[in-house]
CSV table of C-alpha atoms in Angstrom, one decimal:
chain,number,residue,atom,x,y,z
A,24,MET,CA,-27.6,-110.2,208.5
A,25,THR,CA,-27.8,-106.5,209.6
A,26,ALA,CA,-28.7,-103.3,208.0
A,27,ALA,CA,-25.8,-103.7,205.6
A,28,ALA,CA,-27.6,-106.4,203.9
A,29,GLU,CA,-30.6,-104.3,203.1
A,30,ASP,CA,-31.3,-103.0,199.7
A,31,ASP,CA,-28.5,-100.4,199.1
A,32,SER,CA,-30.7,-98.5,196.7
A,33,SER,CA,-32.7,-97.2,199.6
A,34,VAL,CA,-29.6,-95.9,201.4
A,35,VAL,CA,-29.2,-92.1,201.1
A,36,ALA,CA,-25.5,-91.9,202.0
A,37,GLN,CA,-23.1,-94.3,200.3
A,38,ASN,CA,-19.9,-95.7,201.8
A,39,ALA,CA,-16.6,-93.9,201.0
A,40,PRO,CA,-13.9,-96.0,199.3
A,41,PRO,CA,-11.8,-98.0,201.9
A,42,ILE,CA,-8.4,-96.6,202.7
A,43,ARG,CA,-5.5,-98.1,204.7
A,44,ILE,CA,-4.9,-96.6,208.2
A,45,ARG,CA,-1.3,-95.8,207.4
A,46,THR,CA,-2.5,-93.7,204.4
A,47,MET,CA,-5.0,-91.9,206.6
A,48,PHE,CA,-2.4,-91.1,209.2
A,49,ALA,CA,0.0,-89.7,206.6
A,50,ARG,CA,-2.8,-87.7,205.1
A,51,PHE,CA,-3.8,-85.9,208.3
A,52,TRP,CA,-0.5,-85.7,210.2
A,53,PRO,CA,0.5,-82.4,208.5
A,54,ASP,CA,-2.6,-80.8,210.1
A,55,THR,CA,-0.9,-81.1,213.5
A,56,ARG,CA,2.0,-78.8,212.5
A,57,PRO,CA,0.7,-75.7,214.2
A,58,PHE,CA,0.2,-77.5,217.5
A,59,ARG,CA,3.3,-79.7,217.6
A,60,GLY,CA,5.0,-77.7,220.4
A,61,ARG,CA,2.4,-78.5,222.9
A,62,MET,CA,1.9,-81.9,221.5
A,63,LEU,CA,5.6,-82.7,222.0
A,64,LEU,CA,5.4,-81.4,225.6
A,65,SER,CA,2.4,-83.7,226.2
A,66,LEU,CA,4.2,-86.7,224.8
A,67,LEU,CA,7.3,-86.0,226.9
A,68,LEU,CA,5.0,-86.3,230.0
A,69,VAL,CA,3.7,-89.7,228.9
A,70,PRO,CA,6.5,-91.8,230.5
A,71,VAL,CA,6.3,-90.1,233.8
A,72,GLY,CA,3.0,-91.8,234.9
A,73,PRO,CA,4.2,-95.3,234.2
A,74,ALA,CA,7.5,-94.6,235.9
A,75,LEU,CA,5.8,-93.3,239.1
A,76,ALA,CA,3.5,-96.3,239.0
A,77,THR,CA,6.5,-98.7,238.8
A,78,GLY,CA,8.1,-96.9,241.7
A,79,SER,CA,5.0,-97.1,243.8
A,80,VAL,CA,4.7,-100.8,243.4
A,81,TYR,CA,8.3,-101.4,244.3
A,82,LEU,CA,7.8,-99.4,247.5
A,83,PHE,CA,5.1,-102.0,248.3
A,84,LYS,CA,7.8,-104.7,248.1
A,85,VAL,CA,10.1,-102.7,250.4
A,86,LEU,CA,7.2,-102.2,252.8
A,87,VAL,CA,6.5,-106.0,253.0
A,88,ASP,CA,10.1,-107.3,253.0
A,89,ASP,CA,11.8,-104.6,255.1
A,90,VAL,CA,9.1,-103.3,257.4
A,91,LEU,CA,6.2,-105.7,257.9
A,92,THR,CA,8.0,-109.1,257.7
A,93,PRO,CA,10.9,-108.2,260.1
A,94,HIS,CA,8.6,-105.9,262.2
A,95,ASP,CA,11.1,-103.1,261.7
A,96,TYR,CA,9.1,-99.9,261.4
A,97,GLN,CA,11.9,-97.4,261.1
A,98,LEU,CA,11.4,-97.2,257.3
A,99,PHE,CA,7.7,-96.8,257.5
A,100,LEU,CA,7.7,-92.9,257.6
A,101,PRO,CA,10.1,-92.5,254.6
A,102,ILE,CA,8.1,-95.0,252.6
A,103,ALA,CA,4.8,-93.3,253.4
A,104,LEU,CA,6.3,-89.9,252.4
A,105,ALA,CA,7.5,-91.4,249.2
A,106,TYR,CA,4.0,-92.7,248.5
A,107,VAL,CA,2.6,-89.2,249.1
A,108,GLY,CA,5.3,-87.6,246.9
A,109,PHE,CA,4.5,-90.1,244.0
A,110,ALA,CA,0.8,-89.3,244.3
A,111,VAL,CA,1.2,-85.5,244.3
A,112,VAL,CA,3.6,-85.6,241.3
A,113,GLY,CA,1.5,-88.1,239.5
A,114,GLY,CA,-1.6,-86.1,239.9
A,115,LEU,CA,0.1,-82.9,238.7
A,116,VAL,CA,1.6,-84.6,235.7
A,117,SER,CA,-1.7,-86.3,234.9
A,118,PHE,CA,-3.6,-82.9,235.0
A,119,ILE,CA,-1.1,-81.2,232.7
A,120,ASP,CA,-1.0,-84.1,230.3
A,121,GLU,CA,-4.8,-84.4,230.0
A,122,TYR,CA,-5.2,-80.7,229.6
A,123,LEU,CA,-2.6,-80.4,226.8
A,124,THR,CA,-3.9,-83.5,225.1
A,125,ALA,CA,-7.5,-82.1,225.1
A,126,TRP,CA,-6.2,-78.6,223.9
A,127,VAL,CA,-4.3,-80.1,221.0
A,128,GLY,CA,-7.2,-82.4,220.1
A,129,GLU,CA,-9.8,-79.7,220.1
A,130,LYS,CA,-7.6,-77.3,218.1
A,131,PHE,CA,-6.9,-80.1,215.6
A,132,VAL,CA,-10.6,-80.8,215.1
A,133,THR,CA,-11.4,-77.1,214.8
A,134,SER,CA,-8.7,-76.5,212.2
A,135,LEU,CA,-9.6,-79.6,210.1
A,136,ARG,CA,-13.3,-78.8,210.2
A,137,VAL,CA,-12.7,-75.2,209.0
A,138,ARG,CA,-10.4,-76.6,206.2
A,139,MET,CA,-13.0,-79.0,205.0
A,140,PHE,CA,-15.7,-76.3,205.1
A,141,ALA,CA,-13.5,-74.0,203.1
A,142,HIS,CA,-12.9,-76.8,200.6
A,143,LEU,CA,-16.7,-77.3,200.2
A,144,GLN,CA,-17.1,-73.7,199.2
A,145,ARG,CA,-14.9,-74.3,196.2
A,146,LEU,CA,-16.7,-77.4,194.8
A,147,SER,CA,-19.0,-77.1,191.9
A,148,VAL,CA,-22.8,-76.8,192.1
A,149,GLY,CA,-23.1,-80.0,190.1
A,150,TRP,CA,-21.2,-81.9,192.7
A,151,PHE,CA,-23.6,-80.7,195.4
A,152,GLU,CA,-26.6,-81.7,193.3
A,153,ARG,CA,-25.3,-85.3,193.5
A,154,ARG,CA,-24.9,-85.2,197.2
A,155,GLN,CA,-27.2,-85.0,200.2
A,156,VAL,CA,-26.5,-81.9,202.3
A,157,GLY,CA,-27.4,-83.7,205.5
A,158,ASP,CA,-24.8,-86.4,204.8
A,159,LEU,CA,-22.2,-83.6,204.3
A,160,ILE,CA,-23.2,-82.0,207.6
A,161,SER,CA,-22.7,-85.4,209.3
A,162,ARG,CA,-19.2,-85.7,207.8
A,163,LEU,CA,-18.4,-82.1,208.8
A,164,THR,CA,-19.4,-82.7,212.4
A,165,GLY,CA,-19.2,-86.3,213.6
A,166,ASP,CA,-16.8,-87.8,211.2
A,167,ILE,CA,-14.1,-85.2,211.6
A,168,ALA,CA,-14.1,-85.8,215.4
A,169,THR,CA,-13.2,-89.4,214.8
A,170,ILE,CA,-10.0,-88.4,213.0
A,171,GLU,CA,-8.6,-86.9,216.2
A,172,GLN,CA,-8.8,-90.4,217.8
A,173,LEU,CA,-6.8,-91.8,214.8
A,174,VAL,CA,-4.1,-89.2,214.6
A,175,LEU,CA,-3.7,-87.7,218.2
A,176,THR,CA,-5.4,-89.8,220.9
A,177,GLY,CA,-4.2,-93.0,219.2
A,178,VAL,CA,-0.5,-91.9,219.3
A,179,ASN,CA,-0.8,-90.7,222.9
A,180,MET,CA,-2.4,-94.0,224.1
A,181,ALA,CA,0.0,-96.1,222.1
A,182,LEU,CA,3.0,-94.4,223.7
A,183,THR,CA,1.4,-94.7,227.2
A,184,TYR,CA,0.8,-98.4,226.7
A,185,ALA,CA,4.3,-98.9,225.4
A,186,PHE,CA,6.0,-97.2,228.3
A,187,GLN,CA,3.8,-99.1,230.8
A,188,VAL,CA,4.9,-102.4,229.2
A,189,ILE,CA,8.6,-101.3,229.2
A,190,PHE,CA,8.6,-100.2,232.8
A,191,PHE,CA,6.5,-103.0,234.3
A,192,ALA,CA,8.2,-105.7,232.3
A,193,GLY,CA,11.6,-104.4,233.2
A,194,ALA,CA,10.7,-104.4,236.9
A,195,MET,CA,9.3,-107.9,236.6
A,196,PHE,CA,12.5,-109.1,235.0
A,197,LEU,CA,14.5,-107.6,237.9
A,198,LEU,CA,12.3,-109.4,240.4
A,199,ASN,CA,12.2,-112.8,238.7
A,200,TRP,CA,12.8,-113.5,235.0
A,201,HIS,CA,11.2,-117.0,235.1
A,202,LEU,CA,7.9,-115.6,236.1
A,203,THR,CA,8.2,-112.8,233.6
A,204,LEU,CA,8.7,-115.2,230.7
A,205,THR,CA,5.7,-117.2,231.9
A,206,SER,CA,3.6,-114.0,232.0
A,207,PHE,CA,4.2,-113.3,228.3
A,208,VAL,CA,2.5,-116.5,227.3
A,209,ALA,CA,-0.8,-114.7,227.0
A,210,ALA,CA,0.5,-111.8,224.9
A,211,PRO,CA,0.2,-113.5,221.5
A,212,ALA,CA,-3.3,-114.5,222.3
A,213,PHE,CA,-4.3,-110.9,222.9
A,214,LEU,CA,-2.8,-109.9,219.5
A,215,LEU,CA,-4.6,-112.8,217.7
A,216,LEU,CA,-7.9,-111.9,219.4
A,217,SER,CA,-7.5,-108.2,218.4
A,218,ARG,CA,-6.8,-109.2,214.8
A,219,ALA,CA,-9.9,-111.3,214.7
A,220,PHE,CA,-12.1,-108.5,215.9
A,221,SER,CA,-10.6,-105.4,214.3
A,222,ARG,CA,-11.6,-106.0,210.7
A,223,ARG,CA,-15.2,-106.9,211.7
A,224,ILE,CA,-15.4,-103.8,213.9
A,225,GLN,CA,-14.1,-101.6,211.1
A,226,ALA,CA,-16.8,-102.9,208.7
A,227,ALA,CA,-19.5,-102.4,211.3
A,228,SER,CA,-18.3,-98.9,212.1
A,229,ARG,CA,-18.2,-98.0,208.4
A,230,GLU,CA,-21.8,-99.1,208.1
A,231,ARG,CA,-22.7,-97.2,211.3
A,232,ARG,CA,-21.2,-93.9,210.0
A,233,ARG,CA,-23.0,-94.3,206.6
A,234,ARG,CA,-26.3,-94.8,208.3
A,235,SER,CA,-25.7,-91.8,210.5
A,236,GLY,CA,-25.2,-89.7,207.4
A,237,SER,CA,-28.4,-91.1,205.9
A,238,ILE,CA,-30.4,-90.0,208.9
A,239,THR,CA,-29.1,-86.5,208.8
A,240,ALA,CA,-29.6,-86.3,205.1
A,241,VAL,CA,-33.3,-87.4,205.3
A,242,ALA,CA,-34.0,-85.0,208.1
A,243,GLU,CA,-32.3,-82.1,206.4
A,244,GLU,CA,-34.1,-82.8,203.1
A,245,ASN,CA,-37.5,-83.1,204.8
A,246,LEU,CA,-37.3,-80.1,207.1
A,247,GLY,CA,-36.0,-77.9,204.2
A,248,ASN,CA,-39.1,-78.8,202.2
A,249,ILE,CA,-41.9,-78.9,204.8
A,250,PRO,CA,-44.3,-76.7,202.7
A,251,LEU,CA,-44.0,-79.1,199.8
A,252,VAL,CA,-44.4,-82.2,202.1
A,253,GLN,CA,-47.6,-80.8,203.6
A,254,ALA,CA,-48.9,-79.5,200.3
A,255,TYR,CA,-48.7,-82.9,198.7
A,256,ASP,CA,-49.7,-84.8,201.8
A,257,ARG,CA,-46.4,-86.7,202.0
A,258,ALA,CA,-46.0,-86.5,205.8
A,259,ASP,CA,-46.7,-90.2,206.5
A,260,HIS,CA,-44.3,-91.3,203.7
A,261,GLU,CA,-41.6,-89.0,205.1
A,262,VAL,CA,-42.1,-90.4,208.6
A,263,GLU,CA,-41.8,-93.9,207.4
A,264,ARG,CA,-38.7,-93.0,205.3
A,265,PHE,CA,-37.0,-91.5,208.4
A,266,ALA,CA,-38.0,-94.5,210.5
A,267,THR,CA,-36.5,-96.9,208.0
A,268,GLU,CA,-33.2,-95.1,208.1
A,269,ASN,CA,-33.3,-95.1,211.9
A,270,ARG,CA,-34.0,-98.9,212.1
A,271,ALA,CA,-31.1,-99.5,209.8
A,272,ALA,CA,-28.9,-97.3,211.9
A,273,PHE,CA,-30.0,-99.2,215.0
A,274,SER,CA,-29.1,-102.5,213.4
A,275,ALA,CA,-25.6,-101.2,212.4
A,276,GLN,CA,-25.1,-99.7,215.8
A,277,MET,CA,-26.0,-102.9,217.7
A,278,LEU,CA,-23.7,-105.0,215.5
A,279,ALA,CA,-20.8,-102.7,216.3
A,280,ILE,CA,-21.7,-102.8,220.0
A,281,ARG,CA,-22.0,-106.6,220.0
A,282,LEU,CA,-18.5,-106.9,218.6
A,283,GLU,CA,-17.0,-104.4,221.0
A,284,ALA,CA,-18.8,-106.0,224.0
A,285,LEU,CA,-17.6,-109.5,223.0
A,286,PHE,CA,-14.0,-108.4,222.9
A,287,GLY,CA,-13.9,-107.5,226.6
A,288,PRO,CA,-15.0,-111.0,227.9
A,289,PHE,CA,-12.7,-112.9,225.6
A,290,SER,CA,-9.8,-110.7,226.7
A,291,SER,CA,-10.6,-111.3,230.3
A,292,ILE,CA,-10.6,-115.1,229.7
A,293,VAL,CA,-7.1,-114.8,228.1
A,294,GLU,CA,-5.9,-112.6,231.0
A,295,CYS,CA,-7.3,-115.1,233.6
A,296,ILE,CA,-5.4,-118.0,232.0
A,297,GLY,CA,-2.2,-116.0,232.0
A,298,VAL,CA,-2.5,-115.0,235.6
A,299,LEU,CA,-3.2,-118.6,236.7
A,300,ALA,CA,-0.2,-119.8,234.8
A,301,VAL,CA,2.0,-117.2,236.5
A,302,THR,CA,0.5,-118.0,239.9
A,303,GLY,CA,1.3,-121.7,239.5
A,304,VAL,CA,5.0,-121.0,238.7
A,305,ALA,CA,5.1,-118.3,241.5
A,306,VAL,CA,4.1,-120.7,244.2
A,307,TYR,CA,6.9,-123.0,243.2
A,308,GLU,CA,9.4,-120.1,243.1
A,309,LEU,CA,8.3,-119.0,246.5
A,310,ALA,CA,8.7,-122.5,247.9
A,311,GLN,CA,12.2,-122.7,246.5
A,312,GLY,CA,13.1,-119.3,248.0
A,313,ALA,CA,13.8,-117.8,244.6
A,314,ILE,CA,11.6,-114.9,245.4
A,315,THR,CA,10.5,-113.1,248.7
A,316,LEU,CA,6.9,-112.6,249.7
A,317,GLY,CA,7.1,-108.9,249.1
A,318,GLY,CA,8.7,-109.6,245.7
A,319,LEU,CA,6.0,-112.0,244.8
A,320,LEU,CA,3.2,-109.5,245.8
A,321,ALA,CA,5.0,-106.8,243.9
A,322,PHE,CA,5.4,-109.1,240.9
A,323,LEU,CA,1.7,-109.9,240.9
A,324,ALA,CA,0.9,-106.2,241.1
A,325,TYR,CA,3.1,-105.5,238.1
A,326,LEU,CA,1.4,-108.4,236.3
A,327,SER,CA,-2.1,-107.1,236.9
A,328,GLN,CA,-1.0,-103.7,235.5
A,329,LEU,CA,1.0,-105.2,232.6
A,330,TYR,CA,-2.0,-107.0,231.2
A,331,GLY,CA,-3.9,-103.7,231.2
A,332,PRO,CA,-1.7,-102.1,228.5
A,333,VAL,CA,-1.3,-105.4,226.5
A,334,GLN,CA,-5.1,-105.6,226.4
A,335,GLY,CA,-5.2,-101.8,225.7
A,336,PHE,CA,-3.0,-102.3,222.6
A,337,ALA,CA,-5.5,-104.8,221.3
A,338,GLY,CA,-8.4,-102.6,222.1
A,339,LEU,CA,-6.7,-99.6,220.6
A,340,SER,CA,-6.4,-101.3,217.3
A,341,ASN,CA,-10.1,-101.9,217.3
A,342,THR,CA,-10.7,-98.2,218.2
A,343,LEU,CA,-8.5,-97.1,215.3
A,344,PHE,CA,-10.2,-99.3,212.8
A,345,ALA,CA,-13.6,-97.9,214.0
A,346,ALA,CA,-12.3,-94.3,213.7
A,347,SER,CA,-11.0,-95.0,210.2
A,348,ALA,CA,-14.5,-95.3,208.9
A,349,GLY,CA,-15.1,-91.6,209.6
A,350,ALA,CA,-11.7,-90.7,208.1
A,351,GLU,CA,-12.6,-92.4,204.9
A,352,ARG,CA,-15.6,-90.2,204.5
A,353,ILE,CA,-13.6,-87.0,205.1
A,354,ILE,CA,-10.9,-88.0,202.6
A,355,GLU,CA,-13.5,-88.8,200.0
A,356,VAL,CA,-14.7,-85.1,200.1
A,357,LEU,CA,-11.2,-83.6,200.4
A,358,ASP,CA,-10.1,-85.5,197.3
A,359,GLU,CA,-12.8,-83.9,195.2
A,360,GLN,CA,-11.3,-81.3,192.9
A,361,PRO,CA,-12.8,-77.8,192.7
């Protein structure tokens, strides 16, 4: 077992009560109200990238079927200019989208951090006597930052993945619907794999956030009482106490990393099986003349990009469950009545 299995009586910071992700999202979504104008503009730019990527891949089909195969190079210059145009527009849209997303995210974190700090000013002295100041500082800094991943980055990434799936799958259906149906065989496996990992990652992340708060609490308590520690010759005891919390944090961190690291290889195996299945059907379709060489190459390009967002959806759920551990700790403090 890991640090979670150690004697909880030695843990400085306790776990916050578990809360459903839907409840967390509803709780913090009103905090985005002052920034929703720029947030909406950022979200409107989300489908542009997948649309340009879809068009670029289709240009590759045209290049193979209408230029390289028949050795007719009249279309080469228009296709090349179109590639350059897609690249320029895509780069500009990507810059604006990333800047707006970062601006909204940082403003959200700043606003929420100030709101929590103001809430702490109104709580009773007795409540602070039952809490470790170091753990509260950890919540005020690190845990609040994770909420941005839950409320803002999570929404942006989910929409990006959704538009990628829609555009790429739509183009694949236009090229060959038999191959497209075959390519969807691996999608349920991604979802099942994500479900198997997400709960474990959430538990490990919850323990990791708790141990992080414990380290900060021990350090703050010790450094704030250095004269007493030295006067009573407790330095060695305090060092061992700090080292114990760090060892527990290390165990919790390594458990979370192991789970996150295992998810990648398992996803790659599922993706490999899906690609091989599609390739087998594709060879048959090409032999029957149901698809051109350029169409097949474009289809495989769409397929390679399609599994990215499908796998991204699965990984995003794991990220959200990990971020929820920090949100639980913030909600616990905000629910305290002055």
